[in-house]
XYZ file of C-alpha atoms in Angstrom:
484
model
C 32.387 81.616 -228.897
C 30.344 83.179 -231.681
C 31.379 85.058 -234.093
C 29.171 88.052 -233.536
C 30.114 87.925 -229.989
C 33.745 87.982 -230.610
C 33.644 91.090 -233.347
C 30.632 93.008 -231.086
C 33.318 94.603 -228.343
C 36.009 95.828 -231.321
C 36.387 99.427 -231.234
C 36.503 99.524 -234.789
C 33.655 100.091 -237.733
C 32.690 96.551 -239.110
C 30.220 94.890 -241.201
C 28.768 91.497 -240.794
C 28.042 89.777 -244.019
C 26.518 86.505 -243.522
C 25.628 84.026 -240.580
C 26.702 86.148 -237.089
C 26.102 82.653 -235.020
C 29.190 80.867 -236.288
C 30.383 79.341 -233.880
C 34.638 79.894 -233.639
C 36.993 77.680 -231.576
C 40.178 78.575 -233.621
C 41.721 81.333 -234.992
C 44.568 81.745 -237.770
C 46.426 83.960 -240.386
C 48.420 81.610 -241.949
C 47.229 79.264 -244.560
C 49.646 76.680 -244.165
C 48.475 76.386 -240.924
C 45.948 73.414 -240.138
C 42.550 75.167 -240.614
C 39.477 73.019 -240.263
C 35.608 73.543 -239.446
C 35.335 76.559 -236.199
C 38.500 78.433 -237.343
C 38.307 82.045 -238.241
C 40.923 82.982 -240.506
C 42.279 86.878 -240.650
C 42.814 87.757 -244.725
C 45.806 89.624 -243.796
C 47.266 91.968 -246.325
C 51.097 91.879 -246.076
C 54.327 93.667 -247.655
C 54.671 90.947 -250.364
C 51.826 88.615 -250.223
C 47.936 89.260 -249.611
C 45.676 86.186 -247.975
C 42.528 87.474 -249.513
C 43.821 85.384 -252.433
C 44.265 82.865 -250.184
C 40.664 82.606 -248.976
C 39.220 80.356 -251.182
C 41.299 77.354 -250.579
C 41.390 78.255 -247.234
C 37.432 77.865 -246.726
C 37.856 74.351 -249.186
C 40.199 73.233 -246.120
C 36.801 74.321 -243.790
C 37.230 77.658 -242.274
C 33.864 78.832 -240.411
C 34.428 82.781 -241.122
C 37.103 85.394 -243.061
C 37.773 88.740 -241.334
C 38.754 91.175 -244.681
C 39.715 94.206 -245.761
C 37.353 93.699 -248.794
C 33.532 91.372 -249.063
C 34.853 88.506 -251.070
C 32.365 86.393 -253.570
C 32.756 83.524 -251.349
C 29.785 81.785 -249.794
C 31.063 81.643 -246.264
C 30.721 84.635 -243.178
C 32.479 87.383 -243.292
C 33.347 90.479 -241.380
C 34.463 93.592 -242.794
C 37.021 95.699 -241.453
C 39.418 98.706 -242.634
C 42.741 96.617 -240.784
C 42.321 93.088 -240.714
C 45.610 93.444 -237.744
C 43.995 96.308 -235.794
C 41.055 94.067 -235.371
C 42.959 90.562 -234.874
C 44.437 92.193 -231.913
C 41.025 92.921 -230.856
C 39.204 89.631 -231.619
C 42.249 87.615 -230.106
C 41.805 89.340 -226.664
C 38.297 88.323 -227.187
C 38.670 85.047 -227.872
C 41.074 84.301 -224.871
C 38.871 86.058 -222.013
C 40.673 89.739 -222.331
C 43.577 88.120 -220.537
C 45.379 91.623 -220.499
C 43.102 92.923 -218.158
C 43.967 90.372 -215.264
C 47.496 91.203 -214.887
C 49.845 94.156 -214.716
C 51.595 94.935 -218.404
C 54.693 96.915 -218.770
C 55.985 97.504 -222.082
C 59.483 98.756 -223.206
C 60.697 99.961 -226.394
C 63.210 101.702 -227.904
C 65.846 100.511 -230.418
C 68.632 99.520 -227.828
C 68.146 98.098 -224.451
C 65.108 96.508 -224.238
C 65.557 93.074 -223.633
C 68.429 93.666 -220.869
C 65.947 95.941 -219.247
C 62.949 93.584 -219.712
C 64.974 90.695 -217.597
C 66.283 93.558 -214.894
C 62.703 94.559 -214.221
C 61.798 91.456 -214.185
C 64.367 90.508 -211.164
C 62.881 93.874 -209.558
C 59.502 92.834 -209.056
C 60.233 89.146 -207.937
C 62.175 90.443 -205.421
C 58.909 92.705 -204.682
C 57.346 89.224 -204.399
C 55.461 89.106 -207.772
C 55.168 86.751 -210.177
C 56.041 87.500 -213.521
C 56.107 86.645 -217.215
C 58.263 88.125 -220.067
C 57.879 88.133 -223.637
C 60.877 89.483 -225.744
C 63.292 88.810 -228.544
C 65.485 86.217 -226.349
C 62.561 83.716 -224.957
C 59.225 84.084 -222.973
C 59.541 82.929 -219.470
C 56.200 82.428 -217.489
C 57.541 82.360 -213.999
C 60.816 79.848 -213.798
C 59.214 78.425 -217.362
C 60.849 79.207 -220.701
C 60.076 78.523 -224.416
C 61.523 80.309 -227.343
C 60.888 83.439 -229.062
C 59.632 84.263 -232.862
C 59.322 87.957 -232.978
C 60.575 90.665 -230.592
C 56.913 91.403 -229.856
C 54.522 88.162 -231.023
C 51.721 88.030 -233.925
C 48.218 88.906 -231.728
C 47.154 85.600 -231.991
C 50.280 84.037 -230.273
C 50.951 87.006 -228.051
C 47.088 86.654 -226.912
C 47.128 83.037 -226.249
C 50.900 83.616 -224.198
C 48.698 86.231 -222.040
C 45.948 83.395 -221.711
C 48.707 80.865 -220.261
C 50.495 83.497 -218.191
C 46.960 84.418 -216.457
C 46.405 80.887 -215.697
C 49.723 80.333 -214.497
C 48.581 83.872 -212.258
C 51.078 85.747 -213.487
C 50.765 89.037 -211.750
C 53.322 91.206 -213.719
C 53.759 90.877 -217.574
C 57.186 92.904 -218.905
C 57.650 92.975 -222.593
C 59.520 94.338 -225.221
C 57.486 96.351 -227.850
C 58.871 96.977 -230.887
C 58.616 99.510 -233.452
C 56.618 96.947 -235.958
C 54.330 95.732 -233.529
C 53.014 99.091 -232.528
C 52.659 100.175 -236.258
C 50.714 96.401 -237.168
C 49.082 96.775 -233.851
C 49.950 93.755 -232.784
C 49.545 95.196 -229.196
C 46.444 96.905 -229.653
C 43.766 97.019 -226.509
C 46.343 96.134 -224.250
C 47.146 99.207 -221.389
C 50.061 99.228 -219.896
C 50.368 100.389 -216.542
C 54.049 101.850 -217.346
C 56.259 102.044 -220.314
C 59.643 103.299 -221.321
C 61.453 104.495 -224.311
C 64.713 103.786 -224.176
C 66.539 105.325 -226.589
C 66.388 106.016 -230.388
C 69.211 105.267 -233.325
C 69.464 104.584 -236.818
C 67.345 100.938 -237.439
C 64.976 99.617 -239.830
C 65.211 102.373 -242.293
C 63.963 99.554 -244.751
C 60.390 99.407 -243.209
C 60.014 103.164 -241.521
C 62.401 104.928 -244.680
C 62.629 107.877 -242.102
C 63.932 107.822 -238.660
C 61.092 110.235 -237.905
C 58.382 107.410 -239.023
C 60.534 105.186 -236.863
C 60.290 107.602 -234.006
C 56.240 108.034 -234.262
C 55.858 104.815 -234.275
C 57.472 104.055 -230.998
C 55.995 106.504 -229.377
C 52.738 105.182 -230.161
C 53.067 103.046 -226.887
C 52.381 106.142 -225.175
C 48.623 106.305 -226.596
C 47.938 102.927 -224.465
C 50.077 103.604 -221.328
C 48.984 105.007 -218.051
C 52.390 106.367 -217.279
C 55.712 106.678 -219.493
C 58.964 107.128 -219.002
C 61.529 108.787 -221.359
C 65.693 109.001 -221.606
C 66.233 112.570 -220.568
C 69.485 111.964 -222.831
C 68.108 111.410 -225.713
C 67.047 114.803 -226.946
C 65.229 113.569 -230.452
C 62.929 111.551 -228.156
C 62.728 114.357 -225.843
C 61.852 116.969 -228.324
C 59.311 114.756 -230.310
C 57.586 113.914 -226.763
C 57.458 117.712 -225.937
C 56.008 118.425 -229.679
C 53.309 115.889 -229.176
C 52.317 117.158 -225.614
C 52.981 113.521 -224.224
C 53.280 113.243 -220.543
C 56.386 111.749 -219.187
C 59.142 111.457 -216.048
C 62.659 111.381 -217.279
C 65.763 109.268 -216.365
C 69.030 109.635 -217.680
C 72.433 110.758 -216.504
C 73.768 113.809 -218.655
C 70.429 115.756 -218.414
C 68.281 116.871 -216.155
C 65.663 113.455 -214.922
C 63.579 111.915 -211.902
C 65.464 108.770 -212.115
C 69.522 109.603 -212.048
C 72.641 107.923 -211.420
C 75.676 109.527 -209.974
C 79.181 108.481 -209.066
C 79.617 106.041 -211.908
C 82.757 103.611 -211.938
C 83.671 100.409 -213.470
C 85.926 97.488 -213.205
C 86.776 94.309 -214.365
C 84.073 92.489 -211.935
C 81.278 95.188 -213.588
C 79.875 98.671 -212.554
C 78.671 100.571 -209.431
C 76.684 103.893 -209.443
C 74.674 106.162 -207.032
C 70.719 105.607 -208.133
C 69.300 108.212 -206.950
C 64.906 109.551 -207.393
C 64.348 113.163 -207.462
C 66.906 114.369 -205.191
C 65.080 112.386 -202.116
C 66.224 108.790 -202.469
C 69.568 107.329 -203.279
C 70.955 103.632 -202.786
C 74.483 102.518 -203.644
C 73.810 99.893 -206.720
C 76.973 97.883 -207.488
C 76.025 95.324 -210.173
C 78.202 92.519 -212.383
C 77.720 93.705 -215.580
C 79.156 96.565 -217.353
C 78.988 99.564 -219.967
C 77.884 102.550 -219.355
C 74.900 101.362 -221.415
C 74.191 99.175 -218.680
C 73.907 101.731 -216.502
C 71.246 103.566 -219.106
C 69.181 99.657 -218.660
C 69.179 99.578 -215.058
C 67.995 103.092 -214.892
C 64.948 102.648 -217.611
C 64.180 99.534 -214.839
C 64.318 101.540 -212.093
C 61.982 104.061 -213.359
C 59.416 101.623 -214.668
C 59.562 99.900 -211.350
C 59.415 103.228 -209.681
C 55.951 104.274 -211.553
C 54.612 100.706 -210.255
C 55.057 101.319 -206.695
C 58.119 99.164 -206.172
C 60.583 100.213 -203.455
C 64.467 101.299 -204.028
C 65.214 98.551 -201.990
C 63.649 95.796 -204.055
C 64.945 97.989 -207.074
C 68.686 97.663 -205.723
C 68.082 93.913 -204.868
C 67.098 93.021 -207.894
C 69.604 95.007 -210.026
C 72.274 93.705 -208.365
C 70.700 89.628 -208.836
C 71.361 89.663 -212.452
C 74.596 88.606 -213.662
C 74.074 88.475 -217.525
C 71.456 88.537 -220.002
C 71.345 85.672 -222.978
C 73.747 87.475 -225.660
C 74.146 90.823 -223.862
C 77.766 91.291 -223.475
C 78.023 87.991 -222.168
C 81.118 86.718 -221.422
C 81.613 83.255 -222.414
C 83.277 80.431 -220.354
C 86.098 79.438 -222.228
C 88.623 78.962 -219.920
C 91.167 80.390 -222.150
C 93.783 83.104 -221.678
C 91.666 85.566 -223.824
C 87.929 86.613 -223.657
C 85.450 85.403 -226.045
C 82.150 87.751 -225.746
C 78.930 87.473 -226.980
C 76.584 89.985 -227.973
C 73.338 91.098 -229.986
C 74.843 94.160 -231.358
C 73.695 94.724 -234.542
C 73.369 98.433 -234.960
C 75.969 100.698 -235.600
C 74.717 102.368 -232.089
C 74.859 98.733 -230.958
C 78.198 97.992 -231.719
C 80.082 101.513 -230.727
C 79.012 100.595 -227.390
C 80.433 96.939 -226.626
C 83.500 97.987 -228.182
C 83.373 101.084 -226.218
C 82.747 98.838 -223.215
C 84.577 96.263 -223.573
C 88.168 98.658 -224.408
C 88.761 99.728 -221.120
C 89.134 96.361 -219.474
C 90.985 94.877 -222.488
C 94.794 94.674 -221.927
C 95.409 93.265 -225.842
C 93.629 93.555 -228.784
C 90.393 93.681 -229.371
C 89.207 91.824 -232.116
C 85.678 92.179 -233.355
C 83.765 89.580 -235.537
C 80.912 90.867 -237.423
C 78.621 90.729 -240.339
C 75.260 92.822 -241.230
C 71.701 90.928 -241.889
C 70.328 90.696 -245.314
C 66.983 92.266 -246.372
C 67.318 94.580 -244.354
C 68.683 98.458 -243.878
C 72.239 98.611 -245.832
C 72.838 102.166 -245.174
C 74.582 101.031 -241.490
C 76.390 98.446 -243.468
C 79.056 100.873 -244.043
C 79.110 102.927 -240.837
C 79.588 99.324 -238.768
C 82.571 99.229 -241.022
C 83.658 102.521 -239.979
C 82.728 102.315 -236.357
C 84.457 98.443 -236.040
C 87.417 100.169 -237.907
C 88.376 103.018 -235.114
C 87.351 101.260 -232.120
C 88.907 97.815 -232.943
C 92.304 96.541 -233.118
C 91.432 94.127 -235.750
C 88.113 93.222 -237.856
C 86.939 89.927 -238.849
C 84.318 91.083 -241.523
C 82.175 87.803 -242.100
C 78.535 86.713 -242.643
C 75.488 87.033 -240.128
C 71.966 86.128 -241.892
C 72.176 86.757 -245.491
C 68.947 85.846 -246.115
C 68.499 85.849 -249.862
C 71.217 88.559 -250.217
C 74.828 87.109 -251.447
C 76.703 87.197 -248.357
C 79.733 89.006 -250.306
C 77.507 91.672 -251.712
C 76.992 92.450 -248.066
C 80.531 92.386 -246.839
C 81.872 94.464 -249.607
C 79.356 97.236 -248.306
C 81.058 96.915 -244.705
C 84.380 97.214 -246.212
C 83.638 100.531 -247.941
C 83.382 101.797 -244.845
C 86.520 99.807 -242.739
C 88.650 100.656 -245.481
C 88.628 104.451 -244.880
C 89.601 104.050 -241.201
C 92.796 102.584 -242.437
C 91.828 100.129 -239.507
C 93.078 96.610 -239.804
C 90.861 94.079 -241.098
C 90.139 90.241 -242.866
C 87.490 88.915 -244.764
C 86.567 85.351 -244.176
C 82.858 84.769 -245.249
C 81.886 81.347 -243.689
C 80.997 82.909 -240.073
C 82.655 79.348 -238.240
C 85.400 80.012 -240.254
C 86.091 83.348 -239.323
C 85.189 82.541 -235.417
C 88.004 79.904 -235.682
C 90.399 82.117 -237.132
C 89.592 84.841 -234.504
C 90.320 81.968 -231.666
C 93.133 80.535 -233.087
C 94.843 84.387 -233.408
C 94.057 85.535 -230.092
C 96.719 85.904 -227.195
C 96.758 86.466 -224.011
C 95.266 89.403 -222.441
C 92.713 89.893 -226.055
C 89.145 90.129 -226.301
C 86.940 88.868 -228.633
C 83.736 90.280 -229.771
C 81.244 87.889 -231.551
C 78.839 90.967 -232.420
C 75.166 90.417 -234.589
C 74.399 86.835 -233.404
C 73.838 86.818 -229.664
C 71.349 84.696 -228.443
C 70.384 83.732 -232.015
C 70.661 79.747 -232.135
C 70.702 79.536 -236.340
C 72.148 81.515 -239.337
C 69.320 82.353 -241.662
C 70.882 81.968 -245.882
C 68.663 81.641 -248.783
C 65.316 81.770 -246.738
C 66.147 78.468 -244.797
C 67.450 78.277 -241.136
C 70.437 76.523 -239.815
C 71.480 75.701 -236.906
C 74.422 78.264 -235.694
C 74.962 78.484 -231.821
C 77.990 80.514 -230.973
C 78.188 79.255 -227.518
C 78.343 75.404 -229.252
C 80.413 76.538 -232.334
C 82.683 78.350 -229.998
C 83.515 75.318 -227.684
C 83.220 72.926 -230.403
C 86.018 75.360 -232.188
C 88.525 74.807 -229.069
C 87.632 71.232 -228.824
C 89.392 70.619 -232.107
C 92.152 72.827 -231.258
C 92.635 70.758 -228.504
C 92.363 74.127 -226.054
């Protein structure tokens, strides 16, 4: 395709400097990528780096055209824009055939929740019939296919070229997670969604956003490119900011006032059963395998998204009730051991008060929670995970997660300024096998332990370079040489 052809749809100003009949057959932002003659490369301008400096080399290597922020003294085409990422989004979709437009998109964010809900709406609508893709912080499935994930919510380029392989694979129904970042770098711009849902709000990313009310904007910019959103009736910050902003919205919930309701809540050891019930006319008797009241806050924000697409409450019960656990979601591994070994994302103070909280009432010993915080990132929660692991758990194994360029002990000591008020008992043993092997070889009959802040996350990210760090692998591997 052209390049005048690709920029002439963007609802954005630009300016065309240079030869408009360039023809494109690549596109990139990253200069370490291979870039040759036909590739357009986006001169993105980032947190720490900016690829106008970049642009040079990058036409040396043989790149076609620049999209900028700024007309560079470069003898090669360029197009001028005021967001290089607002229009990437745009040119993407472009340059993959709009691929948005031929299937059904439903986004979900919030800052817990969203994958679990992503893969229980997904069950919904394939046991409407549809076919569907999902693109989220676990993997991407298109259909029964899976690869795995980068970013919650992919750069436009890859999250583009995904939509291009799901509509030739005629995907009908898209779900995906939308996170805070990629609504503020509009990595989803141009793309309506025929429903989305917020699913809750707590403290997260304070490092990027600074103020929970930035964070809060930002996710509910989804609503300016949905045709229909749905809200936690619960969650009265959300509530209120909605009602300030004059968004329109149906609610679900369970304390407050909603459309979308559950009722007669109870919970065992084999998971949870409630009453889901829509605006006082329908109700249907939902008894699924997984557990935490948390859970029941997913299924709802599923139900109501499959609600606003026409799906029926008994497709939404069937396919509730089909999922037994989601990839690092409270997910109960099989050790075959007289104590429980569970998995789980949780890496929020929010995050981790509820699988403790969940996991309590069906633990007849201790409950021992493993956890670290991330580096580079916000270390006000450092101290109120320390706090919250503290009260709710019997015993806290305070270790590493992904430093990143942080020193892991910096990061731990932070954690323990908050344990150590609780009076809670609590070890530090940095090396994260080391302190899962310690938790295992502690643990009696009748315990539970919580691996919380890895999840599905196959590597342990320290000094900028990736290892691998499966929990499922290290965990077996663990027993193995106990000889369990």
């Amino acid at each position: 395709m052209i390049l005048s052809k690709l920029v002439q749809d963007m609802p954005v100003d630009y300016h065309l400097i240079g030869e408009g009949n360039t023809e494109i057959t690549s596109l990139c932002m990253d200069s370490r990528q291979e870039i040759g003659e036909g590739t357009l490369f986006f001169c993105v301008s980032g947190l720490h780096m900016d690829a106008h400096n970049f642009a040079p080399d990058v036409v040396k290597k043989g790149a076609s055209a620049l999209i900028v922020e700024r007309a560079l003294d470069i003898d090669c085409p360029q197009v001028v824009v005021s967001n290089v990422r607002e229009a990437m989004s745009y040119i993407a979709s472009a340059f993959y055939g709009n691929p948005s437009g031929k299937m059904k998109m439903i986004g979900i964010t919030g800052t817990k929740g969203k994958t679990t809900t992503s893969f229980l709406l997904k069950s919904i609508l394939e046991k409407a019939g549809y076919k569907v893709g999902l693109i989220g912080t676990v993997c991407t499935l298109i259909g029964d296919k899976q690869r795995d994930a980068g970013k919650t919510t992919p750069d436009p380029i890859e999250f583009q070229h995904l939509l291009y392989e799901m509509a030739e694979e005629h995907v009908e129904y898209v779900v995906m997670e939308v996170s805070a970042h990629a609504l503020h770098m509009h990595r989803v711009a141009g793309v309506e969604f025929e429903a989305a849902a917020f699913t809750n709000l707590s403290i997260d990313h304070l490092d990027y956003f600074k103020t929970m009310d930035n964070y809060l904007m930002a996710k509910l910019l989804i609503a300016n490119q949905s045709k229909a959103l749905s809200i936690n009736a619960d969650d009265e910050m959300v509530l209120k900011r909605a009602q300030e902003e004059k968004i329109a919205y149906t609610r679900f919930g369970i304390r407050a006032q909603a459309d979308v309701y559950a009722r007669e809540i109870e919970f065992t050891e084999n998971g949870l059963s409630f009453l889901l019930c829509f605006h006082k006319r329908m109700k249907s008797e939902v008894h699924m395998k997984m557990t935490g009241i948390f859970n029941v806050y997913n299924a709802l924000t599923a139900a109501s998204l499959a609600e606003l697409v026409g799906i029926s409450i008994e497709h939404i019960k069937e396919g509730l009730e089909a999922v037994k656990s989601v990839p690092g979601r409270i997910e109960l591994l099989d050790t075959k051991t007289p104590y429980r070994v569970i998995l789980d994302y949780a890496h929020s103070p929010d995050a981790l008060e509820n699988i403790l909280k969940a996991v309590r009432p069906t633990t007849k010993g201790k409950l021992i929670c493993l956890f670290g915080c991330g580096g580079g990132r916000d270390q006000t929660k450092r101290p109120i995970m320390g706090d919250i692991s503290g009260r709710l758990s019997d015993l806290s194994i305070i270790t590493s997660d992904n430093p990143r360029n942080e020193e892991p002990m910096t990061i731990i000591e932070s954690i323990v300024e908050g344990i150590a008020k609780t009076g809670g008992e609590y070890v530090v043993i940095e090396n994260r096998r080391e302190a899962i092997r310690y938790a295992l070889s502690i643990a009696n009959e009748s315990d539970s332990i919580v691996l919380a802040g890895k999840g599905h996350e196959t590597y342990q990210e320290i000094c900028g370079v990736k290892y691998p760090f499966d929990e499922k692998i290290i965990v077996m591997e663990l027993l193995d040489e106990a000889g369990v």
